[in-house]
Amino acid sequence: MTFLRRTLIAVASAAVLSASFSALAQDIKPRLIRFGYGLNEQSNQGRAAKVFADEVARLSGGKMKVRAIGAAALGPDNQMQQALIGGAQEMMVGSTATLVGISKEMALWDTPFLISNTKEADALLDGPIGDRIRDKLQDKGLVGLAYWENGFRNLTNSKRAITKMEDMNGIKLRVMQNNVFLTSFQTLGANAIPMAFSELFSALETKTVDGQENPFNTILSSKFYEVQKYMTVTNHVYSPWIVTVSKKYWDQLSKDEQKVLSDAAKTSRDFERKDTRAEASKAMADLKAKGMQINELSPAEAARMRDKLTKVYAMVAADVGMELWNDAQKELVKIRASK
Ligand code: TK8
């Protein structure tokens, strides 16, 4: 055997060996899924992300591994959405409201006073209307797995108690980066300023903005009570979160692996809704104890606001399409009748 021949054989077998080793390594190495979210680990979002990660590990027998990364460490919602679309990140959970620029039908969920209780929320989100809106994401490079509860949104600010619409005049109010929210609060008289959630605490602290709106749970877990004196219980919109997967990543998974992710998303959703509601029911007392001054918006004032927002309803209907808008209204009538 010549030296050259021997060398070639050695190189070739080393290549075969290392190829099979790396195939083996691929097999053993759990699939690492980076699951990003915006709130901190101690929030309802963080607790449910952990349930999701544990459930994926359990269902896959440890073959799939989720690393839940909170506090917008992978970026605010918008940035993570782009990372998912590009295939640079596998999964996230965030507000449907921040997805509207990508998938316009999501704006349905931003309709003020559309949903009036959690029973309606669950039935509408988990039913045909929710599925239809979720499925639209596929054309945009995302796969929506389940809606979690962010919750009914309430107003906080550092200026004054809001007891009537006029009290909102001139309040610099941070809103999510979304036209429906922007227009709604402008219409109600506030000076609405779109901003990523990750910048919100320091913006409140430095008085770049006077107020914001979010569910009880977030006001508590993000410690907004440290920088906001007043809270008004408005329940002006029910805000969902949605668990999404990069379509590029999803398409590489086997059917079984896809099923693990969708089943775990649903298990974590059921946990998350219960956990969020339990926390929300105690939150008002907790926030009072932290020193917030809390008032509830009277039904008469809520009705005045709703009237004022008529043009926003027309705007959402045009944005999502008349057919979807009408079908959603019909579905809600059905849900209400089924009580
Ligand atoms: C968290 C946000 C948050 C939302 C907001 O990333 O931006 O106010 O309510 O939950 O999605």
mmCIF file with all atom_site columns, N, CA and C and ligand atoms in Angstrom, residues 37-39 45 72 75-77 80 92-98 150 153 174-177 195-198 200 212-215 218 224 239-241, ligand 1:
data_model
loop_
_atom_site.group_PDB
_atom_site.id
_atom_site.type_symbol
_atom_site.label_atom_id
_atom_site.label_alt_id
_atom_site.label_comp_id
_atom_site.label_asym_id
_atom_site.label_entity_id
_atom_site.label_seq_id
_atom_site.pdbx_PDB_ins_code
_atom_site.Cartn_x
_atom_site.Cartn_y
_atom_site.Cartn_z
_atom_site.occupancy
_atom_site.B_iso_or_equiv
_atom_site.pdbx_formal_charge
_atom_site.auth_seq_id
_atom_site.auth_comp_id
_atom_site.auth_asym_id
_atom_site.auth_atom_id
_atom_site.pdbx_PDB_model_num
ATOM   1   N N  . TYR A 1 37  ? -40.105 35.733 26.059 1.00 0.00 ? 37  TYR A N  1
ATOM   2   C CA . TYR A 1 37  ? -41.292 36.482 26.496 1.00 0.00 ? 37  TYR A CA 1
ATOM   3   C C  . TYR A 1 37  ? -40.869 37.797 27.137 1.00 0.00 ? 37  TYR A C  1
ATOM   4   N N  . GLY A 1 38  ? -41.844 38.702 27.302 1.00 0.00 ? 38  GLY A N  1
ATOM   5   C CA . GLY A 1 38  ? -41.512 40.073 27.683 1.00 0.00 ? 38  GLY A CA 1
ATOM   6   C C  . GLY A 1 38  ? -41.531 40.395 29.164 1.00 0.00 ? 38  GLY A C  1
ATOM   7   N N  . LEU A 1 39  ? -42.356 39.687 29.937 1.00 0.00 ? 39  LEU A N  1
ATOM   8   C CA . LEU A 1 39  ? -42.461 40.004 31.362 1.00 0.00 ? 39  LEU A CA 1
ATOM   9   C C  . LEU A 1 39  ? -41.353 39.273 32.135 1.00 0.00 ? 39  LEU A C  1
ATOM   10  N N  . GLN A 1 45  ? -46.851 35.301 33.130 1.00 0.00 ? 45  GLN A N  1
ATOM   11  C CA . GLN A 1 45  ? -46.273 34.848 31.854 1.00 0.00 ? 45  GLN A CA 1
ATOM   12  C C  . GLN A 1 45  ? -45.070 33.939 32.120 1.00 0.00 ? 45  GLN A C  1
ATOM   13  N N  . ALA A 1 72  ? -37.805 40.233 28.203 1.00 0.00 ? 72  ALA A N  1
ATOM   14  C CA . ALA A 1 72  ? -37.425 40.761 26.887 1.00 0.00 ? 72  ALA A CA 1
ATOM   15  C C  . ALA A 1 72  ? -35.917 40.679 26.649 1.00 0.00 ? 72  ALA A C  1
ATOM   16  N N  . GLY A 1 75  ? -35.308 40.521 23.284 1.00 0.00 ? 75  GLY A N  1
ATOM   17  C CA . GLY A 1 75  ? -35.874 41.664 22.566 1.00 0.00 ? 75  GLY A CA 1
ATOM   18  C C  . GLY A 1 75  ? -37.354 41.809 22.853 1.00 0.00 ? 75  GLY A C  1
ATOM   19  N N  . PRO A 1 76  ? -37.907 43.005 22.569 1.00 0.00 ? 76  PRO A N  1
ATOM   20  C CA . PRO A 1 76  ? -39.345 43.207 22.727 1.00 0.00 ? 76  PRO A CA 1
ATOM   21  C C  . PRO A 1 76  ? -40.139 42.373 21.706 1.00 0.00 ? 76  PRO A C  1
ATOM   22  N N  . ASP A 1 77  ? -41.447 42.293 21.912 1.00 0.00 ? 77  ASP A N  1
ATOM   23  C CA . ASP A 1 77  ? -42.307 41.456 21.055 1.00 0.00 ? 77  ASP A CA 1
ATOM   24  C C  . ASP A 1 77  ? -41.965 41.581 19.572 1.00 0.00 ? 77  ASP A C  1
ATOM   25  N N  . MET A 1 80  ? -38.717 39.917 18.511 1.00 0.00 ? 80  MET A N  1
ATOM   26  C CA . MET A 1 80  ? -38.785 38.454 18.562 1.00 0.00 ? 80  MET A CA 1
ATOM   27  C C  . MET A 1 80  ? -39.628 37.906 17.403 1.00 0.00 ? 80  MET A C  1
ATOM   28  N N  . MET A 1 92  ? -41.993 32.026 20.979 1.00 0.00 ? 92  MET A N  1
ATOM   29  C CA . MET A 1 92  ? -42.213 33.155 21.888 1.00 0.00 ? 92  MET A CA 1
ATOM   30  C C  . MET A 1 92  ? -43.675 33.171 22.345 1.00 0.00 ? 92  MET A C  1
ATOM   31  N N  . VAL A 1 93  ? -43.942 33.961 23.355 1.00 0.00 ? 93  VAL A N  1
ATOM   32  C CA . VAL A 1 93  ? -45.316 34.305 23.685 1.00 0.00 ? 93  VAL A CA 1
ATOM   33  C C  . VAL A 1 93  ? -45.352 35.823 23.851 1.00 0.00 ? 93  VAL A C  1
ATOM   34  N N  . GLY A 1 94  ? -46.387 36.446 23.299 1.00 0.00 ? 94  GLY A N  1
ATOM   35  C CA . GLY A 1 94  ? -46.494 37.899 23.390 1.00 0.00 ? 94  GLY A CA 1
ATOM   36  C C  . GLY A 1 94  ? -47.905 38.343 23.061 1.00 0.00 ? 94  GLY A C  1
ATOM   37  N N  . SER A 1 95  ? -48.113 39.634 23.105 1.00 0.00 ? 95  SER A N  1
ATOM   38  C CA . SER A 1 95  ? -49.443 40.172 22.852 1.00 0.00 ? 95  SER A CA 1
ATOM   39  C C  . SER A 1 95  ? -49.844 40.026 21.391 1.00 0.00 ? 95  SER A C  1
ATOM   40  N N  . THR A 1 96  ? -51.120 39.696 21.189 1.00 0.00 ? 96  THR A N  1
ATOM   41  C CA . THR A 1 96  ? -51.636 39.683 19.816 1.00 0.00 ? 96  THR A CA 1
ATOM   42  C C  . THR A 1 96  ? -51.566 41.105 19.237 1.00 0.00 ? 96  THR A C  1
ATOM   43  N N  . ALA A 1 97  ? -51.671 42.101 20.114 1.00 0.00 ? 97  ALA A N  1
ATOM   44  C CA . ALA A 1 97  ? -51.695 43.494 19.659 1.00 0.00 ? 97  ALA A CA 1
ATOM   45  C C  . ALA A 1 97  ? -50.410 43.896 18.937 1.00 0.00 ? 97  ALA A C  1
ATOM   46  N N  . THR A 1 98  ? -49.289 43.294 19.325 1.00 0.00 ? 98  THR A N  1
ATOM   47  C CA . THR A 1 98  ? -48.036 43.655 18.672 1.00 0.00 ? 98  THR A CA 1
ATOM   48  C C  . THR A 1 98  ? -47.858 42.891 17.352 1.00 0.00 ? 98  THR A C  1
ATOM   49  N N  . ASN A 1 150 ? -53.684 37.524 28.737 1.00 0.00 ? 150 ASN A N  1
ATOM   50  C CA . ASN A 1 150 ? -52.988 38.680 29.286 1.00 0.00 ? 150 ASN A CA 1
ATOM   51  C C  . ASN A 1 150 ? -53.987 39.289 30.275 1.00 0.00 ? 150 ASN A C  1
ATOM   52  N N  . ARG A 1 153 ? -57.658 45.022 30.489 1.00 0.00 ? 153 ARG A N  1
ATOM   53  C CA . ARG A 1 153 ? -56.704 46.103 30.723 1.00 0.00 ? 153 ARG A CA 1
ATOM   54  C C  . ARG A 1 153 ? -57.316 47.242 31.539 1.00 0.00 ? 153 ARG A C  1
ATOM   55  N N  . ARG A 1 174 ? -48.676 55.796 27.585 1.00 0.00 ? 174 ARG A N  1
ATOM   56  C CA . ARG A 1 174 ? -48.014 54.815 26.721 1.00 0.00 ? 174 ARG A CA 1
ATOM   57  C C  . ARG A 1 174 ? -49.054 53.809 26.220 1.00 0.00 ? 174 ARG A C  1
ATOM   58  N N  . VAL A 1 175 ? -49.029 53.532 24.913 1.00 0.00 ? 175 VAL A N  1
ATOM   59  C CA . VAL A 1 175 ? -49.884 52.483 24.361 1.00 0.00 ? 175 VAL A CA 1
ATOM   60  C C  . VAL A 1 175 ? -49.005 51.487 23.614 1.00 0.00 ? 175 VAL A C  1
ATOM   61  N N  . MET A 1 176 ? -49.554 50.299 23.352 1.00 0.00 ? 176 MET A N  1
ATOM   62  C CA . MET A 1 176 ? -48.810 49.314 22.563 1.00 0.00 ? 176 MET A CA 1
ATOM   63  C C  . MET A 1 176 ? -48.662 49.856 21.141 1.00 0.00 ? 176 MET A C  1
ATOM   64  N N  . GLN A 1 177 ? -47.647 49.324 20.445 1.00 0.00 ? 177 GLN A N  1
ATOM   65  C CA . GLN A 1 177 ? -47.353 49.836 19.102 1.00 0.00 ? 177 GLN A CA 1
ATOM   66  C C  . GLN A 1 177 ? -48.367 49.269 18.107 1.00 0.00 ? 177 GLN A C  1
ATOM   67  N N  . MET A 1 195 ? -45.042 52.651 22.425 1.00 0.00 ? 195 MET A N  1
ATOM   68  C CA . MET A 1 195 ? -43.731 52.327 22.997 1.00 0.00 ? 195 MET A CA 1
ATOM   69  C C  . MET A 1 195 ? -43.678 50.825 23.290 1.00 0.00 ? 195 MET A C  1
ATOM   70  N N  . ALA A 1 196 ? -42.497 50.229 23.165 1.00 0.00 ? 196 ALA A N  1
ATOM   71  C CA . ALA A 1 196 ? -42.336 48.812 23.496 1.00 0.00 ? 196 ALA A CA 1
ATOM   72  C C  . ALA A 1 196 ? -42.476 48.631 25.004 1.00 0.00 ? 196 ALA A C  1
ATOM   73  N N  . PHE A 1 197 ? -43.012 47.499 25.408 1.00 0.00 ? 197 PHE A N  1
ATOM   74  C CA . PHE A 1 197 ? -43.214 47.233 26.838 1.00 0.00 ? 197 PHE A CA 1
ATOM   75  C C  . PHE A 1 197 ? -41.901 47.275 27.613 1.00 0.00 ? 197 PHE A C  1
ATOM   76  N N  . SER A 1 198 ? -40.845 46.798 26.984 1.00 0.00 ? 198 SER A N  1
ATOM   77  C CA . SER A 1 198 ? -39.549 46.713 27.670 1.00 0.00 ? 198 SER A CA 1
ATOM   78  C C  . SER A 1 198 ? -39.004 48.087 28.091 1.00 0.00 ? 198 SER A C  1
ATOM   79  N N  . LEU A 1 200 ? -41.082 50.505 29.129 1.00 0.00 ? 200 LEU A N  1
ATOM   80  C CA . LEU A 1 200 ? -42.153 51.199 29.849 1.00 0.00 ? 200 LEU A CA 1
ATOM   81  C C  . LEU A 1 200 ? -41.801 51.595 31.287 1.00 0.00 ? 200 LEU A C  1
ATOM   82  N N  . GLN A 1 212 ? -50.092 54.358 31.692 1.00 0.00 ? 212 GLN A N  1
ATOM   83  C CA . GLN A 1 212 ? -50.066 53.194 30.812 1.00 0.00 ? 212 GLN A CA 1
ATOM   84  C C  . GLN A 1 212 ? -51.335 52.401 31.079 1.00 0.00 ? 212 GLN A C  1
ATOM   85  N N  . GLU A 1 213 ? -51.548 51.362 30.303 1.00 0.00 ? 213 GLU A N  1
ATOM   86  C CA . GLU A 1 213 ? -52.694 50.490 30.580 1.00 0.00 ? 213 GLU A CA 1
ATOM   87  C C  . GLU A 1 213 ? -52.268 49.044 30.384 1.00 0.00 ? 213 GLU A C  1
ATOM   88  N N  . ASN A 1 214 ? -52.621 48.217 31.359 1.00 0.00 ? 214 ASN A N  1
ATOM   89  C CA . ASN A 1 214 ? -52.283 46.797 31.361 1.00 0.00 ? 214 ASN A CA 1
ATOM   90  C C  . ASN A 1 214 ? -53.171 46.085 32.376 1.00 0.00 ? 214 ASN A C  1
ATOM   91  N N  . PRO A 1 215 ? -53.236 44.764 32.305 1.00 0.00 ? 215 PRO A N  1
ATOM   92  C CA . PRO A 1 215 ? -54.034 44.036 33.297 1.00 0.00 ? 215 PRO A CA 1
ATOM   93  C C  . PRO A 1 215 ? -53.435 44.136 34.706 1.00 0.00 ? 215 PRO A C  1
ATOM   94  N N  . THR A 1 218 ? -50.022 42.393 35.434 1.00 0.00 ? 218 THR A N  1
ATOM   95  C CA . THR A 1 218 ? -48.791 43.024 34.941 1.00 0.00 ? 218 THR A CA 1
ATOM   96  C C  . THR A 1 218 ? -48.434 44.247 35.777 1.00 0.00 ? 218 THR A C  1
ATOM   97  N N  . PHE A 1 224 ? -45.339 48.349 38.612 1.00 0.00 ? 224 PHE A N  1
ATOM   98  C CA . PHE A 1 224 ? -45.729 49.691 38.172 1.00 0.00 ? 224 PHE A CA 1
ATOM   99  C C  . PHE A 1 224 ? -46.261 50.525 39.338 1.00 0.00 ? 224 PHE A C  1
ATOM   100 N N  . SER A 1 239 ? -57.220 41.500 26.546 1.00 0.00 ? 239 SER A N  1
ATOM   101 C CA . SER A 1 239 ? -55.996 41.372 25.765 1.00 0.00 ? 239 SER A CA 1
ATOM   102 C C  . SER A 1 239 ? -55.480 39.934 25.823 1.00 0.00 ? 239 SER A C  1
ATOM   103 N N  . PRO A 1 240 ? -55.367 39.265 24.676 1.00 0.00 ? 240 PRO A N  1
ATOM   104 C CA . PRO A 1 240 ? -54.794 37.912 24.705 1.00 0.00 ? 240 PRO A CA 1
ATOM   105 C C  . PRO A 1 240 ? -53.292 37.933 24.463 1.00 0.00 ? 240 PRO A C  1
ATOM   106 N N  . TRP A 1 241 ? -52.611 36.900 24.923 1.00 0.00 ? 241 TRP A N  1
ATOM   107 C CA . TRP A 1 241 ? -51.269 36.604 24.475 1.00 0.00 ? 241 TRP A CA 1
ATOM   108 C C  . TRP A 1 241 ? -51.389 35.425 23.522 1.00 0.00 ? 241 TRP A C  1
HETATM 109 C C1 . TK8 B 2 .   ? -45.162 41.834 27.012 1.00 0.00 ? 1   TK8 B C1 1
HETATM 110 C C2 . TK8 B 2 .   ? -46.260 42.697 26.390 1.00 0.00 ? 1   TK8 B C2 1
HETATM 111 C C3 . TK8 B 2 .   ? -47.330 43.069 27.414 1.00 0.00 ? 1   TK8 B C3 1
HETATM 112 C C4 . TK8 B 2 .   ? -48.429 43.933 26.807 1.00 0.00 ? 1   TK8 B C4 1
HETATM 113 C C5 . TK8 B 2 .   ? -47.946 45.367 26.625 1.00 0.00 ? 1   TK8 B C5 1
HETATM 114 O O1 . TK8 B 2 .   ? -44.138 41.645 26.103 1.00 0.00 ? 1   TK8 B O1 1
HETATM 115 O O2 . TK8 B 2 .   ? -47.081 45.598 25.791 1.00 0.00 ? 1   TK8 B O2 1
HETATM 116 O O3 . TK8 B 2 .   ? -48.457 46.261 27.301 1.00 0.00 ? 1   TK8 B O3 1
HETATM 117 O O4 . TK8 B 2 .   ? -49.567 43.925 27.617 1.00 0.00 ? 1   TK8 B O4 1
HETATM 118 O O5 . TK8 B 2 .   ? -47.890 41.900 27.915 1.00 0.00 ? 1   TK8 B O5 1
HETATM 119 O O6 . TK8 B 2 .   ? -46.826 41.983 25.321 1.00 0.00 ? 1   TK8 B O6 1
#
